[in-house]
Coordinates of N, CA and C in Angstrom, one line a residue:
F18 N 3.9 -31.5 -52.2 CA 2.9 -31.3 -51.0 C 1.9 -32.2 -51.0
D19 N 1.2 -32.7 -50.2 CA 0.3 -33.4 -50.3 C -0.9 -33.0 -49.7
R20 N -2.2 -34.1 -49.2 CA -3.6 -33.3 -48.9 C -4.1 -32.2 -48.6
L21 N -2.9 -32.3 -47.0 CA -2.7 -31.3 -45.8 C -2.8 -30.3 -45.9
Y22 N -1.9 -30.3 -47.3 CA -1.1 -29.0 -47.1 C -2.0 -28.0 -48.3
I23 N -2.5 -28.8 -49.2 CA -3.5 -28.8 -50.3 C -4.6 -28.3 -49.4
N24 N -5.3 -28.9 -49.2 CA -6.6 -28.5 -48.0 C -6.5 -27.7 -47.4
L25 N -5.2 -27.1 -47.0 CA -5.2 -26.2 -45.6 C -5.1 -24.8 -46.4
M26 N -4.4 -25.0 -48.0 CA -4.4 -23.2 -48.3 C -5.9 -23.5 -49.2
K27 N -6.8 -24.3 -49.7 CA -7.8 -24.4 -50.1 C -8.9 -23.4 -49.4
A28 N -8.7 -23.9 -47.9 CA -9.4 -23.3 -46.8 C -8.9 -22.1 -46.5
G29 N -7.9 -21.7 -46.6 CA -7.7 -20.1 -46.3 C -7.7 -19.7 -47.6
E30 N -7.5 -19.9 -48.6 CA -8.2 -19.2 -49.5 C -9.6 -18.6 -49.4
E31 N -10.9 -19.3 -49.1 CA -11.7 -19.3 -49.3 C -12.3 -18.1 -47.8
S32 N -11.3 -18.6 -47.3 CA -12.1 -17.2 -45.6 C -10.6 -16.6 -45.9
G33 N -10.3 -16.1 -46.8 CA -9.1 -15.3 -46.7 C -8.0 -14.9 -45.2
S34 N -8.0 -15.8 -45.1 CA -6.9 -15.7 -44.0 C -4.9 -16.6 -44.1
I35 N -4.8 -16.9 -45.2 CA -3.8 -17.7 -45.6 C -2.9 -17.2 -45.2
D36 N -3.0 -15.9 -44.5 CA -1.2 -16.1 -43.5 C -1.6 -16.8 -42.0
Q37 N -3.0 -16.4 -41.6 CA -3.3 -17.2 -40.4 C -2.9 -19.1 -40.7
I38 N -3.7 -19.3 -42.1 CA -3.2 -20.8 -41.9 C -1.7 -21.4 -42.4
L39 N -1.0 -19.9 -42.9 CA 0.9 -20.5 -42.9 C 1.5 -20.5 -41.9
D40 N 0.6 -19.5 -40.9 CA 1.1 -19.7 -39.4 C 0.9 -21.1 -38.3
R41 N -0.4 -21.5 -39.3 CA -0.4 -22.3 -38.6 C 0.2 -24.0 -38.9
L42 N 0.7 -23.6 -40.0 CA 1.0 -24.8 -40.6 C 2.8 -25.0 -40.4
A43 N 3.0 -23.9 -40.1 CA 4.3 -23.2 -39.7 C 4.5 -23.9 -38.2
S44 N 3.6 -24.0 -37.7 CA 3.3 -24.4 -36.2 C 3.4 -26.0 -35.7
Y45 N 2.3 -26.9 -37.0 CA 2.5 -28.0 -37.4 C 3.3 -28.5 -37.5
I46 N 4.1 -28.0 -38.3 CA 5.9 -28.8 -39.0 C 6.4 -28.8 -38.1
E47 N 6.5 -27.6 -37.3 CA 7.6 -27.4 -35.7 C 7.7 -28.8 -34.8
K48 N 5.9 -28.7 -34.7 CA 5.8 -29.8 -33.5 C 5.4 -31.2 -34.2
S49 N 6.0 -31.2 -35.5 CA 5.6 -32.7 -36.4 C 7.3 -33.0 -35.8
I50 N 8.1 -32.3 -35.9 CA 9.8 -33.0 -36.5 C 9.8 -32.8 -35.2
R51 N 9.8 -31.4 -33.9 CA 10.1 -32.1 -32.4 C 9.5 -33.5 -31.6
I52 N 7.9 -34.1 -32.1 CA 8.0 -35.4 -32.1 C 8.6 -36.3 -32.2
V53 N 8.3 -36.3 -34.2 CA 10.1 -37.6 -34.5 C 10.6 -37.7 -34.2
N54 N 11.6 -36.5 -33.5 CA 12.9 -36.6 -33.3 C 12.5 -37.2 -31.7
K55 N 11.3 -36.8 -30.6 CA 11.6 -37.4 -29.6 C 11.6 -38.6 -29.7
V56 N 10.7 -39.4 -30.5 CA 10.6 -40.6 -30.7 C 11.6 -41.8 -31.2
K57 N 12.3 -41.4 -31.8 CA 13.8 -42.1 -32.8 C 14.6 -41.1 -31.4
G58 N 14.4 -40.1 -30.6 CA 15.5 -40.6 -29.2 C 15.2 -41.6 -28.5
A59 N 13.9 -41.8 -27.9 CA 13.5 -42.8 -27.5 C 14.3 -44.4 -27.9
L60 N 14.1 -44.5 -29.1 CA 14.3 -45.7 -29.8 C 15.5 -45.5 -30.1
Y61 N 16.7 -44.7 -30.2 CA 18.0 -45.2 -30.4 C 18.8 -46.0 -29.2
Y62 N 18.7 -45.6 -27.6 CA 18.8 -46.2 -27.1 C 18.8 -47.9 -27.3
P63 N 18.0 -48.2 -26.9 CA 17.4 -49.8 -27.4 C 17.8 -50.6 -28.4
A64 N 18.4 -49.9 -29.5 CA 18.6 -49.6 -30.9 C 20.5 -50.0 -30.8
G65 N 20.8 -49.3 -29.7 CA 22.2 -49.5 -29.9 C 22.5 -50.6 -28.8
I66 N 21.7 -50.5 -28.1 CA 22.2 -52.0 -26.9 C 21.8 -53.1 -27.5
L67 N 21.3 -53.6 -28.4 CA 20.5 -54.5 -29.5 C 21.7 -54.8 -30.6
I68 N 22.4 -54.0 -30.9 CA 23.7 -53.9 -32.1 C 24.9 -54.6 -31.2
V69 N 25.5 -53.7 -30.3 CA 26.0 -54.0 -29.5 C 26.3 -55.1 -28.8
A70 N 24.9 -56.1 -28.2 CA 24.6 -56.7 -27.9 C 25.4 -58.5 -28.5
F71 N 24.8 -58.3 -30.4 CA 24.8 -58.8 -31.5 C 26.0 -58.8 -31.7
I72 N 27.3 -58.2 -31.4 CA 28.9 -57.8 -31.6 C 29.2 -59.0 -30.6
V73 N 29.1 -58.4 -28.9 CA 29.8 -59.2 -28.5 C 29.4 -60.4 -28.1
V74 N 28.1 -61.3 -28.8 CA 27.7 -63.0 -28.8 C 28.2 -63.2 -29.5
A75 N 28.6 -62.4 -31.0 CA 29.1 -62.6 -32.4 C 30.9 -63.0 -32.1
V76 N 31.2 -62.1 -31.1 CA 33.2 -62.1 -30.7 C 33.1 -62.9 -29.8
I77 N 32.3 -63.3 -28.8 CA 32.2 -64.2 -27.9 C 32.8 -66.1 -29.2
L78 N 31.2 -66.0 -29.6 CA 31.1 -67.1 -30.7 C 32.4 -67.8 -31.1
T79 N 32.7 -66.2 -31.5 CA 34.2 -66.4 -32.6 C 35.5 -66.6 -32.5
F80 N 35.7 -65.6 -30.8 CA 36.9 -66.2 -30.4 C 36.9 -66.2 -29.3
V81 N 36.0 -66.6 -28.5 CA 36.1 -67.2 -27.1 C 36.1 -68.3 -26.5
I82 N 34.9 -68.6 -27.5 CA 34.2 -70.2 -26.9 C 35.8 -71.0 -28.1
P83 N 36.3 -70.9 -28.6 CA 37.1 -71.6 -29.1 C 38.1 -72.2 -28.0
K84 N 38.1 -71.2 -27.2 CA 39.5 -71.3 -26.2 C 39.1 -72.6 -25.5
F85 N 37.7 -71.8 -24.6 CA 37.0 -72.5 -24.1 C 36.8 -73.8 -24.5
E86 N 36.6 -74.4 -25.4 CA 36.6 -75.8 -25.8 C 38.0 -76.4 -26.0
E87 N 39.2 -75.6 -26.1 CA 40.6 -76.1 -25.7 C 40.9 -76.9 -24.5
L88 N 40.0 -76.0 -23.6 CA 40.4 -76.5 -22.5 C 39.3 -77.4 -21.9
F89 N 38.5 -77.7 -22.3 CA 37.8 -78.5 -22.3 C 38.5 -80.2 -22.9
K90 N 38.9 -80.2 -23.8 CA 39.4 -80.6 -24.4 C 40.7 -81.6 -23.5
S91 N 41.5 -80.4 -23.0 CA 42.8 -81.1 -22.7 C 42.6 -81.6 -21.0
S92 N 41.4 -81.1 -20.3 CA 40.7 -81.9 -19.2 C 41.0 -83.1 -18.9
G93 N 40.1 -83.6 -20.3 CA 39.7 -84.9 -20.0 C 38.6 -84.8 -19.9
Q94 N 37.5 -83.8 -19.6 CA 36.0 -84.2 -19.0 C 35.5 -83.7 -20.0
D95 N 34.3 -84.7 -19.5 CA 32.5 -84.4 -20.7 C 32.0 -82.8 -20.9
I96 N 31.7 -82.8 -21.6 CA 31.7 -81.2 -22.1 C 30.0 -81.9 -21.5
P97 N 29.3 -80.4 -21.1 CA 27.8 -80.4 -20.8 C 26.8 -80.2 -22.5
W98 N 25.2 -80.8 -22.4 CA 24.7 -80.6 -23.4 C 24.9 -79.4 -23.6
L99 N 24.5 -78.7 -22.9 CA 24.4 -77.2 -23.7 C 25.7 -76.3 -24.2
T100 N 26.8 -76.7 -23.4 CA 27.9 -76.3 -24.0 C 28.2 -76.8 -25.2
K101 N 27.9 -78.5 -25.7 CA 28.4 -78.3 -26.4 C 27.6 -77.7 -27.6
Q102 N 26.4 -77.5 -27.2 CA 25.6 -76.3 -28.7 C 26.0 -75.5 -28.6
V103 N 26.6 -74.8 -27.5 CA 27.4 -73.0 -27.9 C 27.8 -73.9 -28.6
V104 N 29.4 -74.5 -28.3 CA 30.2 -74.9 -28.9 C 29.9 -74.9 -30.9
A105 N 29.2 -75.9 -30.9 CA 28.5 -76.3 -32.1 C 28.1 -74.9 -32.8
L106 N 27.2 -73.9 -32.1 CA 27.6 -73.0 -32.8 C 28.2 -71.9 -32.9
S107 N 29.2 -71.8 -32.3 CA 30.6 -71.3 -32.9 C 30.8 -71.7 -33.7
H108 N 31.5 -73.2 -33.8 CA 31.6 -73.5 -35.5 C 30.7 -73.1 -36.6
F109 N 29.4 -72.9 -36.4 CA 28.9 -72.5 -37.5 C 29.5 -71.5 -37.7
M110 N 29.3 -69.9 -36.3 CA 29.6 -68.9 -36.8 C 31.0 -68.6 -37.9
I111 N 32.1 -69.3 -37.2 CA 33.8 -69.4 -38.0 C 33.9 -69.9 -39.1
D112 N 32.8 -70.9 -39.5 CA 32.5 -71.5 -40.6 C 32.0 -70.9 -41.6
Y113 N 30.9 -70.9 -41.4 CA 29.6 -70.2 -41.8 C 29.6 -68.7 -42.2
W114 N 30.3 -68.2 -41.2 CA 29.9 -66.4 -41.4 C 29.5 -66.0 -42.4
Y115 N 29.7 -66.6 -43.9 CA 29.3 -65.3 -45.0 C 27.9 -66.0 -44.3
L116 N 27.5 -67.1 -44.2 CA 25.7 -67.4 -44.7 C 25.3 -66.5 -43.4
V117 N 25.7 -66.7 -42.1 CA 25.1 -65.5 -41.0 C 24.8 -64.0 -41.6
I118 N 25.9 -63.1 -42.2 CA 25.8 -62.4 -42.1 C 24.6 -62.4 -43.3
G119 N 25.0 -63.1 -44.5 CA 23.6 -62.6 -46.0 C 22.4 -63.2 -45.6
G120 N 22.6 -64.5 -44.5 CA 20.7 -64.3 -43.6 C 20.3 -63.2 -42.9
L121 N 21.2 -62.7 -42.4 CA 21.0 -61.0 -41.6 C 20.5 -60.3 -42.5
V122 N 21.1 -60.1 -43.6 CA 21.2 -59.0 -44.6 C 19.6 -59.5 -45.0
A123 N 19.4 -60.7 -45.7 CA 18.1 -61.1 -47.0 C 16.9 -60.7 -45.7
G124 N 17.5 -61.8 -44.2 CA 16.1 -61.4 -43.3 C 15.3 -60.1 -43.2
I125 N 15.9 -59.1 -42.8 CA 16.2 -57.7 -43.2 C 15.3 -57.3 -43.7
Y126 N 16.0 -57.0 -45.2 CA 15.5 -56.8 -46.9 C 14.3 -57.3 -46.8
S127 N 13.9 -59.2 -46.7 CA 12.1 -59.2 -46.4 C 11.5 -58.9 -46.1
L128 N 12.0 -58.2 -45.1 CA 10.9 -57.7 -43.7 C 10.4 -56.8 -44.0
I129 N 11.6 -56.0 -44.4 CA 11.1 -54.2 -45.3 C 10.2 -54.6 -46.6
V130 N 10.8 -55.8 -47.1 CA 9.5 -55.5 -48.3 C 8.2 -55.7 -48.2
Y131 N 8.3 -56.7 -47.0 CA 6.5 -57.4 -46.7 C 5.9 -56.0 -45.8
Y132 N 6.6 -55.1 -45.3 CA 5.9 -54.7 -44.4 C 5.9 -53.8 -45.3
R133 N 5.9 -53.5 -46.5 CA 5.4 -52.6 -48.0 C 4.5 -52.9 -48.6
S134 N 4.0 -54.1 -48.6 CA 3.2 -54.6 -48.9 C 1.3 -54.1 -47.8
A135 N 0.6 -54.3 -48.2 CA -1.1 -54.1 -47.4 C -0.8 -55.2 -46.4
A136 N -1.1 -56.1 -46.9 CA -1.5 -57.0 -45.7 C 0.2 -57.2 -44.7
G137 N 1.2 -57.0 -45.0 CA 2.3 -56.8 -44.1 C 2.4 -56.4 -43.7
R138 N 1.5 -55.1 -43.7 CA 2.4 -53.8 -43.3 C 0.9 -53.6 -41.9
T139 N -0.1 -54.2 -42.3 CA -1.2 -54.2 -41.4 C -0.8 -55.4 -39.7
V140 N -0.3 -56.1 -40.7 CA 0.4 -57.2 -39.4 C 1.5 -56.9 -38.4
C141 N 2.1 -56.4 -39.5 CA 3.7 -55.4 -38.4 C 2.9 -54.4 -37.7
D142 N 2.2 -53.9 -38.1 CA 1.8 -52.7 -37.2 C 0.9 -53.1 -35.8
Q143 N 0.2 -53.8 -36.4 CA -0.5 -54.9 -35.3 C 0.8 -55.3 -34.3
I144 N 1.6 -56.3 -34.7 CA 2.4 -56.6 -33.8 C 3.6 -55.2 -32.9
F145 N 3.9 -54.1 -33.4 CA 4.7 -52.9 -33.2 C 3.5 -52.5 -31.8
I146 N 2.2 -52.1 -32.4 CA 1.6 -51.5 -31.6 C 0.9 -52.6 -30.3
R147 N 1.4 -54.0 -30.2 CA 0.9 -54.4 -29.1 C 2.4 -55.1 -28.3
A148 N 3.7 -54.5 -28.7 CA 4.8 -54.4 -28.1 C 4.8 -54.3 -26.7
P149 N 6.1 -54.7 -26.2 CA 6.2 -54.4 -24.6 C 6.6 -53.2 -24.5
L150 N 6.6 -52.2 -24.1 CA 7.4 -50.7 -23.5 C 7.5 -50.0 -25.2
F151 N 7.6 -50.7 -26.6 CA 7.4 -49.4 -27.8 C 6.5 -49.1 -28.4
G152 N 4.9 -50.5 -27.5 CA 3.7 -50.0 -28.1 C 2.9 -48.9 -27.5
S153 N 3.7 -48.9 -26.5 CA 3.0 -47.2 -25.9 C 3.3 -46.2 -26.6
L154 N 4.2 -46.4 -27.3 CA 5.3 -45.6 -27.4 C 4.7 -44.8 -28.5
I155 N 4.4 -46.2 -30.0 CA 4.3 -46.3 -31.1 C 2.5 -45.3 -31.3
Q156 N 1.8 -46.4 -30.3 CA 0.1 -45.7 -30.2 C 0.3 -44.1 -29.7
K157 N 0.9 -43.5 -28.8 CA 0.9 -42.4 -28.1 C 1.1 -41.4 -29.4
S158 N 2.2 -41.9 -30.3 CA 3.1 -40.5 -31.1 C 2.2 -40.9 -32.2
A159 N 1.3 -42.0 -32.5 CA 0.3 -41.4 -33.8 C -0.9 -40.9 -33.5
I160 N -0.9 -41.4 -31.8 CA -2.9 -40.5 -31.9 C -2.4 -39.6 -31.6
A161 N -0.9 -39.0 -31.1 CA -0.2 -37.5 -31.3 C -1.2 -36.3 -32.5
R162 N -0.1 -37.1 -33.3 CA -0.2 -37.1 -34.8 C -1.2 -36.6 -35.7
F163 N -2.1 -37.8 -35.1 CA -4.3 -37.2 -35.8 C -4.4 -36.4 -34.7
S164 N -4.5 -36.3 -33.8 CA -4.6 -35.0 -32.9 C -4.5 -34.0 -33.9
R165 N -3.2 -34.1 -33.6 CA -2.1 -32.7 -34.5 C -2.8 -31.7 -35.9
T166 N -3.0 -33.2 -36.4 CA -2.9 -32.9 -37.4 C -5.2 -32.5 -38.1
F167 N -5.6 -32.9 -37.2 CA -7.3 -32.8 -37.0 C -7.3 -31.7 -36.6
S168 N -7.1 -31.4 -35.7 CA -7.2 -30.2 -34.8 C -6.7 -28.7 -35.9
T169 N -5.8 -28.5 -36.7 CA -4.9 -27.7 -37.3 C -5.9 -27.6 -38.6
M170 N -6.3 -28.7 -39.0 CA -7.5 -28.6 -40.3 C -8.5 -28.5 -40.1
I171 N -9.0 -28.9 -38.8 CA -10.5 -28.0 -37.7 C -10.5 -26.1 -37.9
G172 N -9.1 -26.2 -37.3 CA -9.6 -25.0 -36.8 C -9.0 -24.1 -38.6
C173 N -8.9 -24.5 -38.9 CA -8.7 -23.9 -40.2 C -9.4 -23.8 -41.4
G174 N -10.7 -24.4 -40.9 CA -12.3 -24.1 -41.5 C -12.2 -25.7 -42.8
V175 N -11.5 -26.7 -43.0 CA -11.6 -27.5 -43.6 C -12.7 -28.4 -42.6
P176 N -13.4 -29.2 -43.8 CA -14.9 -30.0 -43.1 C -14.1 -30.9 -42.3
I177 N -15.2 -31.4 -41.4 CA -14.9 -32.4 -40.9 C -14.6 -34.3 -41.4
L178 N -15.4 -34.3 -42.1 CA -14.8 -35.6 -42.4 C -14.0 -35.4 -43.6
E179 N -13.2 -34.7 -44.3 CA -12.4 -34.1 -45.1 C -11.2 -33.9 -44.1
G180 N -11.2 -33.4 -43.3 CA -10.2 -33.8 -42.0 C -9.5 -34.8 -41.3
L181 N -10.9 -35.5 -41.2 CA -10.4 -36.9 -40.5 C -9.9 -38.0 -41.3
D182 N -10.6 -38.0 -42.9 CA -9.7 -38.9 -43.7 C -8.7 -38.4 -44.1
I183 N -7.9 -37.0 -44.1 CA -6.6 -36.5 -44.4 C -5.8 -37.3 -42.9
S184 N -6.4 -36.8 -42.3 CA -6.0 -36.6 -40.9 C -5.4 -38.8 -40.4
A185 N -6.5 -39.4 -40.5 CA -6.4 -40.9 -40.4 C -4.7 -41.4 -40.8
R186 N -4.7 -40.7 -42.5 CA -3.6 -41.2 -43.5 C -2.3 -40.7 -43.5
V187 N -2.2 -39.8 -42.0 CA -1.0 -39.1 -41.8 C -0.3 -40.3 -40.2
V188 N -1.2 -40.8 -39.7 CA -0.4 -41.3 -38.3 C 0.5 -42.0 -38.0
G189 N 0.6 -42.9 -39.5 CA 2.1 -43.8 -39.5 C 1.4 -45.1 -38.9
N190 N 0.3 -45.5 -38.9 CA -0.2 -47.2 -38.0 C -1.5 -47.4 -39.1
S191 N -1.4 -48.6 -39.6 CA -2.1 -48.7 -40.8 C -3.5 -49.5 -39.7
V192 N -2.9 -49.7 -38.2 CA -4.2 -50.2 -37.3 C -5.1 -49.2 -36.7
L193 N -4.5 -47.7 -36.5 CA -5.2 -46.6 -36.5 C -5.7 -46.0 -37.1
E194 N -4.6 -46.0 -38.5 CA -5.7 -45.5 -39.4 C -6.9 -45.9 -39.6
S195 N -7.5 -47.6 -40.1 CA -8.3 -48.2 -39.6 C -9.5 -47.8 -39.1
T196 N -9.4 -47.2 -37.7 CA -9.9 -47.1 -36.6 C -10.4 -45.6 -37.0
F197 N -9.5 -44.8 -37.3 CA -9.8 -43.2 -37.4 C -10.9 -43.5 -39.0
L198 N -10.9 -44.2 -39.9 CA -11.6 -43.9 -41.0 C -13.0 -44.5 -40.7
K199 N -13.0 -45.5 -39.8 CA -14.0 -45.9 -39.5 C -15.1 -45.0 -38.5
A200 N -14.3 -44.3 -38.0 CA -15.2 -43.2 -37.2 C -15.2 -42.1 -38.3
K201 N -15.0 -41.7 -39.5 CA -15.3 -41.2 -40.4 C -16.3 -41.8 -41.0
D202 N -16.8 -43.1 -41.1 CA -17.7 -43.5 -41.9 C -18.8 -44.0 -40.9
V203 N -18.8 -43.8 -39.5 CA -19.8 -43.6 -38.8 C -20.7 -41.8 -37.9
I204 N -19.5 -41.0 -39.0 CA -20.0 -39.3 -38.3 C -20.7 -39.0 -40.0
S205 N -20.4 -39.9 -40.8 CA -20.9 -39.6 -42.5 C -22.6 -40.2 -41.9
Q206 N -22.7 -40.7 -41.1 CA -24.2 -41.1 -40.6 C -24.9 -40.4 -39.7
G207 N -24.2 -39.6 -39.4 CA -24.8 -38.2 -38.1 C -24.8 -38.6 -36.6
K208 N -23.7 -39.8 -36.8 CA -23.6 -40.9 -35.1 C -22.0 -39.0 -34.4
S209 N -21.6 -39.4 -33.3 CA -20.7 -38.7 -32.7 C -19.6 -39.4 -32.9
I210 N -18.6 -38.6 -33.0 CA -16.8 -39.5 -33.2 C -16.4 -40.5 -31.6
V211 N -17.9 -40.0 -30.7 CA -17.0 -41.2 -30.0 C -17.0 -42.5 -29.7
I212 N -18.6 -42.6 -30.2 CA -18.8 -44.0 -30.1 C -18.0 -45.3 -30.8
P213 N -17.1 -44.7 -32.1 CA -17.0 -45.6 -32.9 C -15.2 -45.5 -31.8
L214 N -14.7 -44.4 -31.5 CA -13.3 -44.3 -30.7 C -13.5 -45.0 -29.4
A215 N -14.4 -44.9 -28.3 CA -15.0 -45.4 -27.3 C -14.8 -47.0 -27.5
Q216 N -15.1 -47.7 -28.1 CA -15.7 -48.7 -28.5 C -14.3 -49.4 -29.0
D217 N -12.7 -48.7 -29.7 CA -11.8 -49.5 -29.7 C -10.6 -49.6 -29.3
P218 N -9.9 -50.7 -28.9 CA -8.9 -51.4 -27.6 C -8.0 -50.2 -27.9
Y219 N -7.7 -49.4 -29.2 CA -6.3 -49.0 -28.8 C -6.2 -47.8 -29.3
I220 N -7.7 -47.2 -28.8 CA -7.5 -45.6 -28.4 C -7.6 -45.7 -26.6
P221 N -7.4 -44.9 -26.4 CA -6.8 -44.3 -24.6 C -8.0 -43.5 -24.3

């Protein structure tokens, strides 16, 4: 159980409303699962398209282009420069397919390792949130997660600063997490939460 669950239960013990807290928590979990499933569902289609596109290109380079190369050679015509590059790429795929697959696997693994580092996560999250089409989806999903968590914690009697700190760390995006933690620092100085959030480019 993370800090969210523990602090909600503490608030329930102090206020004598554990039954209500558990009810809110159950509702929170159900809504979280629904949003996660919606986001995953929205990403399945483009991910599937990319995978199919990669397979189709690999099949064309491996089986189709060599047939065209034979046609060009038999016709005796000079092959255009761009076609020569495609044929060269086809030869590379056929001769060094293991390097292509190995490079792909190594690249994906390196990206995962890099994303798990603090600096890498910040850079990748900035790219994700600025990406066309997906950036808006990631941004709205993270803000919805923060709002739902913060609302649940405040409704259960958790202090605002503690609620902000915990809610900021569950958004799933380091850029927005940093934004909400800055808002917490501003509130601790007696100012309104509106000021830092209104000035941030990632908060609509």
